Amino acid sequence: MLEKSHRHVSCETCGARKDSLFGSFCEADSSNLNEHKTCNYFKKNQPLFIEGSNPRGVFCLNEGKVKIFTRGEEGKEQIIHIAKPGEIVGFRAMFSGEAYKVAATTLEECNICFINKADFLNMVDTNPVLRNGIMRELSKELADRATFITNMAQKSVRERLAFALVLLDDIYSQEMINLTREDLANFVGTATETLIRLLKEFKDDHLIETHARKIEILDKQGLMNLAGV
Amino acid sequence: MLEKSHRHVSCETCGARKDSLFGSFCEADSSNLNEHKTCNYFKKNQPLFIEGSNPRGVFCLNEGKVKIFTRGEEGKEQIIHIAKPGEIVGFRAMFSGEAYKVAATTLEECNICFINKADFLNMVDTNPVLRNGIMRELSKELADRATFITNMAQKSVRERLAFALVLLDDIYSQEMINLTREDLANFVGTATETLIRLLKEFKDDHLIETHARKIEILDKQGLMNLAGV
DNA sequence: GTAAAAAAATGATTTACGTCAGCTTTGAAA
DNA sequence: TTTCAAAGCTGACGTAAATCATTTTTTTAC
């Protein structure tokens, strides 16, 4: 499935681009973008960047998913976001002038384009539509994270898991959710054992079904009710 | 103390401006800003804006502090940030094109300037230094919130309280921390009773002293160690 | 296809923290 | 200065969820 896409993808014809911040690009912009990007294959569990390193450019997901996470004291991951094709990863640190505070690692085999810092910043500087898109994106994410914080503070693990499954169902759209139990626990913010026990309860309640690692959502509305959304 | 500042403040001479996103403004910019702002007095516990309302402009804090919060299911507040003089509040929603996802309420008597949306956006559009400052600010806050989420997920209430007190000590600089126990609990993400019990433990350990509502930090390094920072 | 390693699952136990209920202190307004 | 509601504090108690230990299943790599 990745076989076919494990090659150079042109921005002009990239299906993922249309959903991205570059979606509004005219032909000239797209072709310019295409000349300034490189196209790379990443295998599963391969880091795009790690905490503390200096940003050299941005990553544009063409195929596959990427987890964005920080590490707590004992190195335990807290997954902040899971990025899907069309998303641009790593652009926040372009503007802060600081090293990465988060890390990004592939969750599956991925096809990812890279645009170096100078080229990207130049595009942002000269393209008001892109710039506004980025500011809108930054603002929306800020609001999302406020909700995330509130959920962590006030909801039970059961409610947060239900909420996470609903979010993941959108991210994985037609596919089934395919994360290790540990990654899922690190997204929900709980212990792996607790997560597994709750998944079983959700199965008993016919909200989900599991196929080995994969999770199938049977009753999305039921999960939303449980999550209090 | 507020008496003297409860009047029109000029941007050209505003002490708080120098620490703000408008800090780099030249004389012409400052005077332009001054003409486009209104200066308002807010009493304690007065909302600047509430969740779900539509943004009409931004608020520039000249004196006093403001809490930024969301509400969970039963209306319980989760404080995301406490803004101090020099900070500009409410500018994120300017770019997202959505209603406020958070609310802002004064924590004390405040002197706050208001710049309406069109004027502010015009400044952002025409002033690259301001714009870059805003993008930097948005990015940094995004990183801060990732840390916040991780703390909520992985740290104990005791650790989070220690961390919060260290943060608040910076925000309140020379003054003592002066928040209701409930607000402090809503910042740490815990129950008021639990917060009070932990404050007592911190007192017993000579990390803090309380003077009625006010909290004095005795051993900041000790708190940082406890917080794991 | 098989072996080894990694991940998932289950059980037993502990505890940090939330909730409820009642009492005391504080500070704003009359 | 007095009053009274709001805020602060304390104790008793229950439970959600973490931790640790072990077994079973799945995945990976040869």
Short mmCIF file of C-alpha atoms (C1' of nucleotides) in Angstrom, two decimals:
data_model
loop_
_atom_site.label_atom_id
_atom_site.label_comp_id
_atom_site.label_asym_id
_atom_site.label_seq_id
_atom_site.Cartn_x
_atom_site.Cartn_y
_atom_site.Cartn_z
CA MET A 1 0.00 0.00 0.00
CA LEU A 2 2.82 2.35 0.74
CA GLU A 3 4.78 0.71 -2.06
CA LYS A 4 3.22 2.88 -4.70
CA SER A 5 3.76 6.13 -2.84
CA HIS A 6 7.29 5.38 -1.80
CA ARG A 7 8.65 7.69 -4.44
CA HIS A 8 8.86 11.34 -5.29
CA VAL A 9 5.45 13.03 -5.04
CA SER A 10 4.80 16.21 -6.97
CA CYS A 11 3.16 19.06 -5.06
CA GLU A 12 1.12 19.91 -8.16
CA THR A 13 -0.70 16.59 -7.99
CA CYS A 14 -0.38 15.78 -4.26
CA GLY A 15 -3.75 14.71 -2.92
CA ALA A 16 -2.77 15.58 0.64
CA ARG A 17 -1.80 19.14 -0.30
CA LYS A 18 -5.41 20.15 -0.91
CA ASP A 19 -6.25 19.61 2.76
CA SER A 20 -3.16 21.42 3.91
CA LEU A 21 -2.09 24.97 4.63
CA PHE A 22 -0.70 24.94 1.09
CA GLY A 23 -4.13 24.03 -0.23
CA SER A 24 -4.83 27.49 -1.60
CA PHE A 25 -1.61 27.67 -3.59
CA CYS A 26 -1.92 28.64 -7.23
CA GLU A 27 -0.05 26.68 -9.88
CA ALA A 28 2.99 28.92 -9.72
CA ASP A 29 3.19 28.64 -5.93
CA SER A 30 2.77 24.87 -6.07
CA SER A 31 5.49 24.49 -8.61
CA ASN A 32 7.75 26.73 -6.56
CA LEU A 33 6.97 24.66 -3.48
CA ASN A 34 7.71 21.52 -5.44
CA GLU A 35 11.16 22.78 -6.35
CA HIS A 36 12.03 23.59 -2.77
CA LYS A 37 10.93 20.38 -1.12
CA THR A 38 12.51 16.97 -0.81
CA CYS A 39 10.48 13.80 -0.56
CA ASN A 40 11.41 11.16 1.99
CA TYR A 41 10.38 7.72 3.07
CA PHE A 42 10.25 7.04 6.81
CA LYS A 43 9.79 3.67 8.38
CA LYS A 44 7.68 3.01 11.45
CA ASN A 45 8.89 4.50 14.76
CA GLN A 46 11.38 6.78 13.09
CA PRO A 47 11.82 10.26 14.62
CA LEU A 48 11.32 13.38 12.50
CA PHE A 49 12.83 15.46 15.27
CA ILE A 50 13.45 15.21 18.98
CA GLU A 51 13.04 17.55 21.94
CA GLY A 52 15.87 20.01 22.32
CA SER A 53 17.09 19.86 18.73
CA ASN A 54 17.10 22.90 16.49
CA PRO A 55 14.47 23.16 13.78
CA ARG A 56 15.85 22.99 10.24
CA GLY A 57 12.57 23.07 8.37
CA VAL A 58 9.03 21.75 8.27
CA PHE A 59 7.56 18.36 7.44
CA CYS A 60 4.57 17.94 5.20
CA LEU A 61 2.80 14.60 5.63
CA ASN A 62 1.88 12.91 2.39
CA GLU A 63 1.14 9.45 3.73
CA GLY A 64 1.11 7.93 7.21
CA LYS A 65 0.65 9.27 10.71
CA VAL A 66 2.98 10.95 13.17
CA LYS A 67 2.76 11.39 16.93
CA ILE A 68 3.74 14.69 18.54
CA PHE A 69 4.71 14.29 22.17
CA THR A 70 6.60 15.65 25.15
CA ARG A 71 8.32 13.63 27.82
CA GLY A 72 7.64 13.91 31.53
CA GLU A 73 10.15 13.45 34.27
CA GLU A 74 10.89 9.75 33.94
CA GLY A 75 10.85 10.01 30.16
CA LYS A 76 7.23 8.92 29.92
CA GLU A 77 5.67 10.19 26.72
CA GLN A 78 2.60 12.39 26.68
CA ILE A 79 1.13 12.44 23.20
CA ILE A 80 -0.20 15.91 22.44
CA HIS A 81 -1.37 15.36 18.89
CA ILE A 82 -1.50 12.78 16.13
CA ALA A 83 -0.91 14.27 12.69
CA LYS A 84 -2.37 12.80 9.53
CA PRO A 85 -1.70 13.36 5.80
CA GLY A 86 -2.08 17.00 4.78
CA GLU A 87 -0.78 18.28 8.08
CA ILE A 88 2.40 20.26 8.39
CA VAL A 89 4.51 19.27 11.35
CA GLY A 90 7.18 21.25 13.12
CA PHE A 91 6.30 24.74 11.97
CA ARG A 92 5.66 26.15 15.43
CA ALA A 93 9.32 26.09 16.35
CA MET A 94 10.06 28.03 13.12
CA PHE A 95 8.59 31.12 14.75
CA SER A 96 9.54 30.74 18.38
CA GLY A 97 13.25 30.94 17.67
CA GLU A 98 13.79 28.17 20.19
CA ALA A 99 14.67 24.50 20.07
CA TYR A 100 11.85 21.99 19.76
CA LYS A 101 9.92 21.52 23.00
CA VAL A 102 8.12 18.51 21.54
CA ALA A 103 9.24 15.50 19.54
CA ALA A 104 7.72 13.85 16.48
CA THR A 105 7.92 10.15 15.56
CA THR A 106 6.20 8.17 12.82
CA LEU A 107 3.50 5.73 13.93
CA GLU A 108 3.62 3.78 10.67
CA GLU A 109 5.50 3.84 7.37
CA CYS A 110 5.30 7.37 6.05
CA ASN A 111 5.96 9.46 3.00
CA ILE A 112 6.94 12.92 4.16
CA CYS A 113 8.17 15.99 2.31
CA PHE A 114 10.64 18.39 3.85
CA ILE A 115 10.90 22.14 3.25
CA ASN A 116 13.87 23.88 4.74
CA LYS A 117 13.52 26.76 7.15
CA ALA A 118 14.67 29.60 4.90
CA ASP A 119 12.41 28.55 2.03
CA PHE A 120 9.45 28.08 4.32
CA LEU A 121 9.91 31.40 6.11
CA ASN A 122 10.30 33.11 2.78
CA MET A 123 6.99 31.67 1.62
CA VAL A 124 5.29 32.79 4.83
CA ASP A 125 6.75 36.26 4.44
CA THR A 126 5.61 36.72 0.88
CA ASN A 127 2.30 34.89 0.89
CA PRO A 128 -0.38 36.53 3.05
CA VAL A 129 -2.87 33.71 2.49
CA LEU A 130 -0.40 31.13 3.78
CA ARG A 131 0.49 33.42 6.65
CA ASN A 132 -3.11 33.94 7.68
CA GLY A 133 -3.67 30.21 7.42
CA ILE A 134 -0.79 29.61 9.78
CA MET A 135 -1.97 32.19 12.28
CA ARG A 136 -5.44 30.68 12.16
CA GLU A 137 -3.96 27.24 12.70
CA LEU A 138 -1.83 28.35 15.63
CA SER A 139 -4.82 30.02 17.26
CA LYS A 140 -7.09 27.05 16.81
CA GLU A 141 -4.54 24.70 18.24
CA LEU A 142 -4.14 26.96 21.22
CA ALA A 143 -7.87 26.69 21.84
CA ASP A 144 -7.75 22.91 21.39
CA ARG A 145 -5.02 22.64 23.96
CA ALA A 146 -7.04 24.65 26.46
CA THR A 147 -9.78 22.04 26.08
CA PHE A 148 -7.20 19.27 26.37
CA ILE A 149 -5.92 20.73 29.65
CA THR A 150 -9.45 21.04 31.01
CA ASN A 151 -10.24 17.46 30.06
CA MET A 152 -7.11 16.22 31.78
CA ALA A 153 -7.96 18.19 34.91
CA GLN A 154 -11.66 17.46 35.21
CA LYS A 155 -12.62 14.31 33.35
CA SER A 156 -12.15 10.73 34.50
CA VAL A 157 -9.89 8.36 32.55
CA ARG A 158 -13.00 6.62 31.21
CA GLU A 159 -14.35 9.90 29.82
CA ARG A 160 -10.99 10.85 28.37
CA LEU A 161 -10.62 7.48 26.69
CA ALA A 162 -14.06 7.80 25.12
CA PHE A 163 -13.13 11.28 23.91
CA ALA A 164 -9.78 10.06 22.55
CA LEU A 165 -11.43 7.24 20.63
CA VAL A 166 -13.82 9.68 18.98
CA LEU A 167 -10.92 11.93 17.98
CA LEU A 168 -8.90 8.98 16.72
CA ASP A 169 -11.84 7.70 14.70
CA ASP A 170 -11.69 10.96 12.73
CA ILE A 171 -7.93 10.82 12.36
CA TYR A 172 -8.01 7.23 11.13
CA SER A 173 -11.16 7.89 9.05
CA GLN A 174 -11.74 4.72 6.99
CA GLU A 175 -9.06 2.61 8.67
CA MET A 176 -9.33 1.14 12.13
CA ILE A 177 -7.46 2.80 14.97
CA ASN A 178 -4.05 1.17 15.08
CA LEU A 179 -1.93 2.26 18.01
CA THR A 180 -0.07 0.31 20.65
CA ARG A 181 -1.90 0.24 23.96
CA GLU A 182 1.01 2.17 25.39
CA ASP A 183 0.69 4.98 22.81
CA LEU A 184 -3.04 5.11 23.42
CA ALA A 185 -2.44 5.27 27.17
CA ASN A 186 0.09 8.05 26.61
CA PHE A 187 -2.47 9.97 24.59
CA VAL A 188 -5.23 9.54 27.17
CA GLY A 189 -2.82 10.18 30.02
CA THR A 190 -3.15 6.99 32.02
CA ALA A 191 -1.37 3.71 32.82
CA THR A 192 -1.37 1.02 30.13
CA GLU A 193 -3.08 -1.49 32.45
CA THR A 194 -5.89 0.91 33.26
CA LEU A 195 -6.37 1.61 29.58
CA ILE A 196 -6.62 -2.09 28.75
CA ARG A 197 -9.18 -2.68 31.49
CA LEU A 198 -11.31 0.20 30.24
CA LEU A 199 -11.11 -1.03 26.65
CA LYS A 200 -12.52 -4.32 27.88
CA GLU A 201 -15.39 -2.52 29.57
CA PHE A 202 -16.10 -0.63 26.34
CA LYS A 203 -16.11 -3.95 24.51
CA ASP A 204 -18.56 -5.42 27.04
CA ASP A 205 -20.75 -2.38 26.48
CA HIS A 206 -20.59 -2.91 22.70
CA LEU A 207 -19.06 0.51 22.14
CA ILE A 208 -16.00 -0.90 20.38
CA GLU A 209 -14.59 -4.15 19.07
CA THR A 210 -10.92 -5.09 19.02
CA HIS A 211 -9.14 -7.07 16.34
CA ALA A 212 -5.82 -7.78 18.00
CA ARG A 213 -4.26 -4.32 18.21
CA LYS A 214 -6.81 -2.64 16.00
CA ILE A 215 -9.84 -0.95 17.48
CA GLU A 216 -13.15 -0.72 15.64
CA ILE A 217 -15.65 1.91 16.74
CA LEU A 218 -19.14 0.36 16.93
CA ASP A 219 -21.07 3.14 18.64
CA LYS A 220 -19.54 6.57 18.13
CA GLN A 221 -22.54 8.39 19.57
CA GLY A 222 -22.37 6.20 22.66
CA LEU A 223 -18.72 7.15 23.09
CA MET A 224 -19.53 10.82 22.64
CA ASN A 225 -22.20 10.60 25.32
CA LEU A 226 -19.76 8.89 27.64
CA ALA A 227 -17.14 11.54 26.91
CA GLY A 228 -19.65 14.27 27.69
CA VAL A 229 -19.37 15.93 24.28
CA MET B 1 -2.64 52.37 44.66
CA LEU B 2 -4.87 51.95 41.66
CA GLU B 3 -6.27 55.37 42.36
CA LYS B 4 -3.51 57.11 40.49
CA SER B 5 -3.76 54.91 37.44
CA HIS B 6 -7.51 54.97 37.23
CA ARG B 7 -7.37 57.41 34.39
CA HIS B 8 -6.35 57.63 30.76
CA VAL B 9 -2.87 56.22 30.18
CA SER B 10 -0.88 57.32 27.18
CA CYS B 11 0.79 54.58 25.11
CA GLU B 12 3.80 56.82 24.62
CA THR B 13 4.57 56.78 28.33
CA CYS B 14 2.95 53.49 29.36
CA GLY B 15 5.37 51.52 31.51
CA ALA B 16 3.63 48.24 30.74
CA ARG B 17 3.93 48.76 26.98
CA LYS B 18 7.70 48.24 27.03
CA ASP B 19 7.24 44.62 28.16
CA SER B 20 4.50 44.00 25.63
CA LEU B 21 4.22 42.97 22.01
CA PHE B 22 3.99 46.70 21.29
CA GLY B 23 7.31 47.24 23.03
CA SER B 24 9.25 47.73 19.82
CA PHE B 25 6.94 50.44 18.51
CA CYS B 26 8.55 53.64 17.33
CA GLU B 27 7.11 56.99 18.38
CA ALA B 28 4.84 57.24 15.36
CA ASP B 29 3.47 53.74 15.95
CA SER B 30 2.95 54.42 19.64
CA SER B 31 1.09 57.59 18.96
CA ASN B 32 -1.03 55.84 16.32
CA LEU B 33 -1.75 53.08 18.84
CA ASN B 34 -2.64 55.69 21.42
CA GLU B 35 -5.23 57.23 19.12
CA HIS B 36 -6.88 53.90 18.42
CA LYS B 37 -7.20 52.62 21.96
CA THR B 38 -9.63 53.34 24.75
CA CYS B 39 -8.63 53.13 28.38
CA ASN B 40 -10.92 51.42 30.87
CA TYR B 41 -11.18 50.72 34.55
CA PHE B 42 -12.37 47.26 35.59
CA LYS B 43 -13.29 46.26 39.06
CA LYS B 44 -12.45 42.92 40.63
CA ASN B 45 -14.16 39.84 39.16
CA GLN B 46 -15.36 41.65 36.09
CA PRO B 47 -15.33 39.71 32.81
CA LEU B 48 -13.43 41.02 29.78
CA PHE B 49 -15.12 38.42 27.60
CA ILE B 50 -16.86 35.10 28.01
CA GLU B 51 -16.77 31.78 26.19
CA GLY B 52 -18.85 31.72 23.03
CA SER B 53 -18.94 35.47 22.48
CA ASN B 54 -17.50 37.06 19.39
CA PRO B 55 -14.22 38.92 19.67
CA ARG B 56 -14.44 42.66 19.09
CA GLY B 57 -10.85 43.56 19.80
CA VAL B 58 -7.92 42.97 22.10
CA PHE B 59 -7.19 43.97 25.69
CA CYS B 60 -3.86 45.39 26.76
CA LEU B 61 -3.24 45.12 30.49
CA ASN B 62 -1.86 48.23 32.07
CA GLU B 63 -2.46 47.37 35.70
CA GLY B 64 -3.86 44.33 37.49
CA LYS B 65 -4.14 40.65 36.69
CA VAL B 66 -6.61 38.64 34.63
CA LYS B 67 -7.40 34.93 34.64
CA ILE B 68 -7.96 33.08 31.35
CA PHE B 69 -10.05 29.96 31.77
CA THR B 70 -12.32 27.40 30.20
CA ARG B 71 -15.21 25.65 31.86
CA GLY B 72 -15.63 21.90 32.12
CA GLU B 73 -18.90 20.06 32.04
CA GLU B 74 -20.41 21.19 35.32
CA GLY B 75 -19.18 24.72 34.74
CA LYS B 76 -16.07 24.20 36.85
CA GLU B 77 -13.34 26.60 35.80
CA GLN B 78 -9.95 25.47 34.63
CA ILE B 79 -7.54 28.37 34.69
CA ILE B 80 -5.18 28.15 31.73
CA HIS B 81 -3.20 31.30 32.27
CA ILE B 82 -2.91 34.34 34.50
CA ALA B 83 -2.03 37.49 32.58
CA LYS B 84 -0.12 40.39 34.11
CA PRO B 85 0.52 43.98 33.03
CA GLY B 86 2.11 44.22 29.59
CA GLU B 87 0.27 41.20 28.29
CA ILE B 88 -2.24 41.40 25.50
CA VAL B 89 -5.31 39.31 26.10
CA GLY B 90 -7.79 37.97 23.58
CA PHE B 91 -5.74 38.25 20.41
CA ARG B 92 -5.82 34.53 19.59
CA ALA B 93 -9.49 34.63 18.65
CA MET B 94 -8.70 37.53 16.30
CA PHE B 95 -7.03 35.08 13.94
CA SER B 96 -9.09 31.94 14.35
CA GLY B 97 -12.25 33.55 12.99
CA GLU B 98 -14.20 31.77 15.72
CA ALA B 99 -15.92 32.76 18.93
CA TYR B 100 -13.88 32.75 22.12
CA LYS B 101 -13.19 29.27 23.43
CA VAL B 102 -11.89 30.72 26.69
CA ALA B 103 -13.10 33.43 29.03
CA ALA B 104 -11.20 36.23 30.78
CA THR B 105 -12.07 37.80 34.14
CA THR B 106 -10.16 40.30 36.28
CA LEU B 107 -8.65 38.99 39.52
CA GLU B 108 -8.29 42.46 41.02
CA GLU B 109 -8.98 46.06 40.09
CA CYS B 110 -7.52 46.64 36.67
CA ASN B 111 -6.66 49.33 34.20
CA ILE B 112 -7.02 47.89 30.72
CA CYS B 113 -6.81 49.41 27.27
CA PHE B 114 -8.93 48.19 24.39
CA ILE B 115 -8.04 48.15 20.70
CA ASN B 116 -10.77 47.21 18.32
CA LYS B 117 -10.43 44.33 15.92
CA ALA B 118 -10.06 46.27 12.66
CA ASP B 119 -7.42 48.59 14.06
CA PHE B 120 -5.49 45.73 15.60
CA LEU B 121 -5.60 43.56 12.48
CA ASN B 122 -4.52 46.53 10.41
CA MET B 123 -1.49 47.03 12.66
CA VAL B 124 -0.62 43.34 12.41
CA ASP B 125 -0.94 43.50 8.64
CA THR B 126 1.27 46.49 8.19
CA ASN B 127 3.83 45.94 10.93
CA PRO B 128 6.09 42.92 10.36
CA VAL B 129 7.82 43.30 13.71
CA LEU B 130 4.50 43.16 15.57
CA ARG B 131 3.41 40.26 13.40
CA ASN B 132 6.54 38.27 14.07
CA GLY B 133 6.18 39.00 17.75
CA ILE B 134 2.68 37.62 17.68
CA MET B 135 3.70 34.50 15.82
CA ARG B 136 6.52 33.98 18.27
CA GLU B 137 4.11 34.45 21.16
CA LEU B 138 1.55 32.03 19.74
CA SER B 139 4.25 29.41 19.19
CA LYS B 140 5.71 29.77 22.66
CA GLU B 141 2.34 29.49 24.27
CA LEU B 142 1.65 26.37 22.29
CA ALA B 143 4.83 24.85 23.72
CA ASP B 144 3.87 25.97 27.23
CA ARG B 145 0.53 24.28 26.91
CA ALA B 146 2.15 21.03 25.83
CA THR B 147 4.10 21.14 29.09
CA PHE B 148 0.92 22.01 30.97
CA ILE B 149 -0.85 18.98 29.50
CA THR B 150 2.05 16.71 30.39
CA ASN B 151 2.13 18.01 33.94
CA MET B 152 -1.58 17.42 34.32
CA ALA B 153 -1.22 13.89 33.00
CA GLN B 154 1.88 12.77 34.81
CA LYS B 155 2.47 14.82 37.93
CA SER B 156 0.77 14.47 41.30
CA VAL B 157 -1.32 17.31 42.70
CA ARG B 158 1.48 18.07 45.16
CA GLU B 159 3.99 18.46 42.32
CA ARG B 160 1.61 20.56 40.27
CA LEU B 161 0.90 22.84 43.21
CA ALA B 162 4.62 23.38 43.80
CA PHE B 163 5.02 24.16 40.10
CA ALA B 164 2.05 26.54 40.13
CA LEU B 165 3.40 28.43 43.14
CA VAL B 166 6.74 28.92 41.37
CA LEU B 167 4.96 30.24 38.28
CA LEU B 168 2.73 32.50 40.37
CA ASP B 169 5.70 33.85 42.26
CA ASP B 170 7.01 35.20 38.95
CA ILE B 171 3.62 36.55 37.93
CA TYR B 172 3.14 38.34 41.26
CA SER B 173 6.85 39.36 41.36
CA GLN B 174 7.17 41.72 44.37
CA GLU B 175 3.66 41.20 45.73
CA MET B 176 2.48 38.10 47.52
CA ILE B 177 0.34 35.60 45.66
CA ASN B 178 -3.23 36.68 46.22
CA LEU B 179 -5.81 34.28 44.82
CA THR B 180 -8.82 32.61 46.35
CA ARG B 181 -8.17 29.00 47.29
CA GLU B 182 -10.76 28.08 44.70
CA ASP B 183 -8.96 29.93 41.89
CA LEU B 184 -5.69 28.36 42.93
CA ALA B 185 -7.32 24.92 42.95
CA ASN B 186 -8.75 25.62 39.50
CA PHE B 187 -5.32 26.55 38.25
CA VAL B 188 -3.65 23.45 39.70
CA GLY B 189 -6.56 21.25 38.63
CA THR B 190 -7.71 19.83 41.95
CA ALA B 191 -10.40 20.13 44.61
CA THR B 192 -10.31 23.13 46.92
CA GLU B 193 -10.09 20.91 50.01
CA THR B 194 -7.13 18.99 48.65
CA LEU B 195 -5.40 22.24 47.80
CA ILE B 196 -5.89 23.59 51.32
CA ARG B 197 -4.51 20.42 52.87
CA LEU B 198 -1.43 20.55 50.67
CA LEU B 199 -0.84 24.22 51.45
CA LYS B 200 -0.78 23.25 55.11
CA GLU B 201 1.82 20.57 54.41
CA PHE B 202 3.93 23.11 52.53
CA LYS B 203 3.64 25.43 55.54
CA ASP B 204 4.74 22.64 57.88
CA ASP B 205 7.73 22.06 55.58
CA HIS B 206 8.58 25.79 55.70
CA LEU B 207 8.22 26.15 51.93
CA ILE B 208 5.58 28.85 52.22
CA GLU B 209 3.85 31.03 54.77
CA THR B 210 0.27 32.20 54.57
CA HIS B 211 -1.07 35.57 55.67
CA ALA B 212 -4.80 35.00 55.52
CA ARG B 213 -5.41 34.61 51.80
CA LYS B 214 -1.96 35.74 50.74
CA ILE B 215 0.81 33.24 50.15
CA GLU B 216 4.45 34.06 50.74
CA ILE B 217 7.10 31.90 49.11
CA LEU B 218 9.83 31.08 51.63
CA ASP B 219 11.81 28.46 49.72
CA LYS B 220 11.44 28.75 45.97
CA GLN B 221 14.21 26.27 45.25
CA GLY B 222 12.57 23.77 47.56
CA LEU B 223 9.34 24.17 45.63
CA MET B 224 11.14 23.74 42.34
CA ASN B 225 12.74 20.54 43.58
CA LEU B 226 9.36 19.29 44.70
CA ALA B 227 7.87 20.20 41.33
CA GLY B 228 10.65 18.34 39.57
CA VAL B 229 11.83 21.38 37.59
"C1'" DG C 1 7.51 -21.22 9.55
"C1'" DT C 2 9.58 -20.83 13.82
"C1'" DA C 3 11.80 -18.54 17.71
"C1'" DA C 4 12.42 -14.63 20.38
"C1'" DA C 5 10.91 -10.38 21.77
"C1'" DA C 6 7.42 -7.16 22.48
"C1'" DA C 7 2.92 -6.12 23.56
"C1'" DA C 8 -1.43 -7.26 25.66
"C1'" DA C 9 -4.08 -9.02 29.23
"C1'" DT C 10 -5.38 -10.27 34.00
"C1'" DG C 11 -5.18 -10.34 39.14
"C1'" DA C 12 -4.00 -8.53 43.68
"C1'" DT C 13 -2.95 -4.66 46.36
"C1'" DT C 14 -2.26 0.16 47.71
"C1'" DT C 15 -3.07 5.03 47.89
"C1'" DA C 16 -3.80 9.69 46.39
"C1'" DC C 17 -7.39 12.33 45.92
"C1'" DG C 18 -12.34 13.56 45.55
"C1'" DT C 19 -16.66 14.10 48.00
"C1'" DC C 20 -19.67 15.25 51.67
"C1'" DA C 21 -20.68 17.39 55.88
"C1'" DG C 22 -19.87 20.55 59.48
"C1'" DC C 23 -17.34 24.21 61.71
"C1'" DT C 24 -14.48 28.64 61.84
"C1'" DT C 25 -12.51 32.76 60.10
"C1'" DT C 26 -12.45 36.72 57.13
"C1'" DG C 27 -13.71 40.82 55.01
"C1'" DA C 28 -17.16 43.67 52.70
"C1'" DA C 29 -21.13 46.41 53.36
"C1'" DA C 30 -24.37 48.60 56.25
"C1'" DT D 1 -18.64 48.49 64.94
"C1'" DT D 2 -21.69 44.98 63.85
"C1'" DT D 3 -23.47 41.67 60.68
"C1'" DC D 4 -23.63 38.08 57.48
"C1'" DA D 5 -22.35 35.80 53.43
"C1'" DA D 6 -18.37 34.04 51.36
"C1'" DA D 7 -14.21 31.88 51.91
"C1'" DG D 8 -11.27 28.94 54.49
"C1'" DC D 9 -10.46 24.91 57.08
"C1'" DT D 10 -10.95 20.09 59.18
"C1'" DG D 11 -12.42 15.22 59.56
"C1'" DA D 12 -14.41 10.91 57.88
"C1'" DC D 13 -14.91 8.05 54.17
"C1'" DG D 14 -15.14 5.88 49.51
"C1'" DT D 15 -13.15 4.89 45.19
"C1'" DA D 16 -10.73 5.56 40.76
"C1'" DA D 17 -6.71 4.55 39.19
"C1'" DA D 18 -1.63 3.53 39.93
"C1'" DT D 19 1.67 -0.10 40.79
"C1'" DC D 20 3.63 -4.63 40.80
"C1'" DA D 21 3.75 -9.33 39.42
"C1'" DT D 22 2.64 -12.95 36.18
"C1'" DT D 23 0.64 -15.16 32.19
"C1'" DT D 24 -0.96 -15.15 27.46
"C1'" DT D 25 -1.06 -13.39 22.89
"C1'" DT D 26 0.75 -10.93 19.02
"C1'" DT D 27 4.32 -9.19 16.30
"C1'" DT D 28 8.83 -9.14 14.48
"C1'" DA D 29 12.87 -10.95 12.58
"C1'" DC D 30 15.48 -14.64 10.98
#
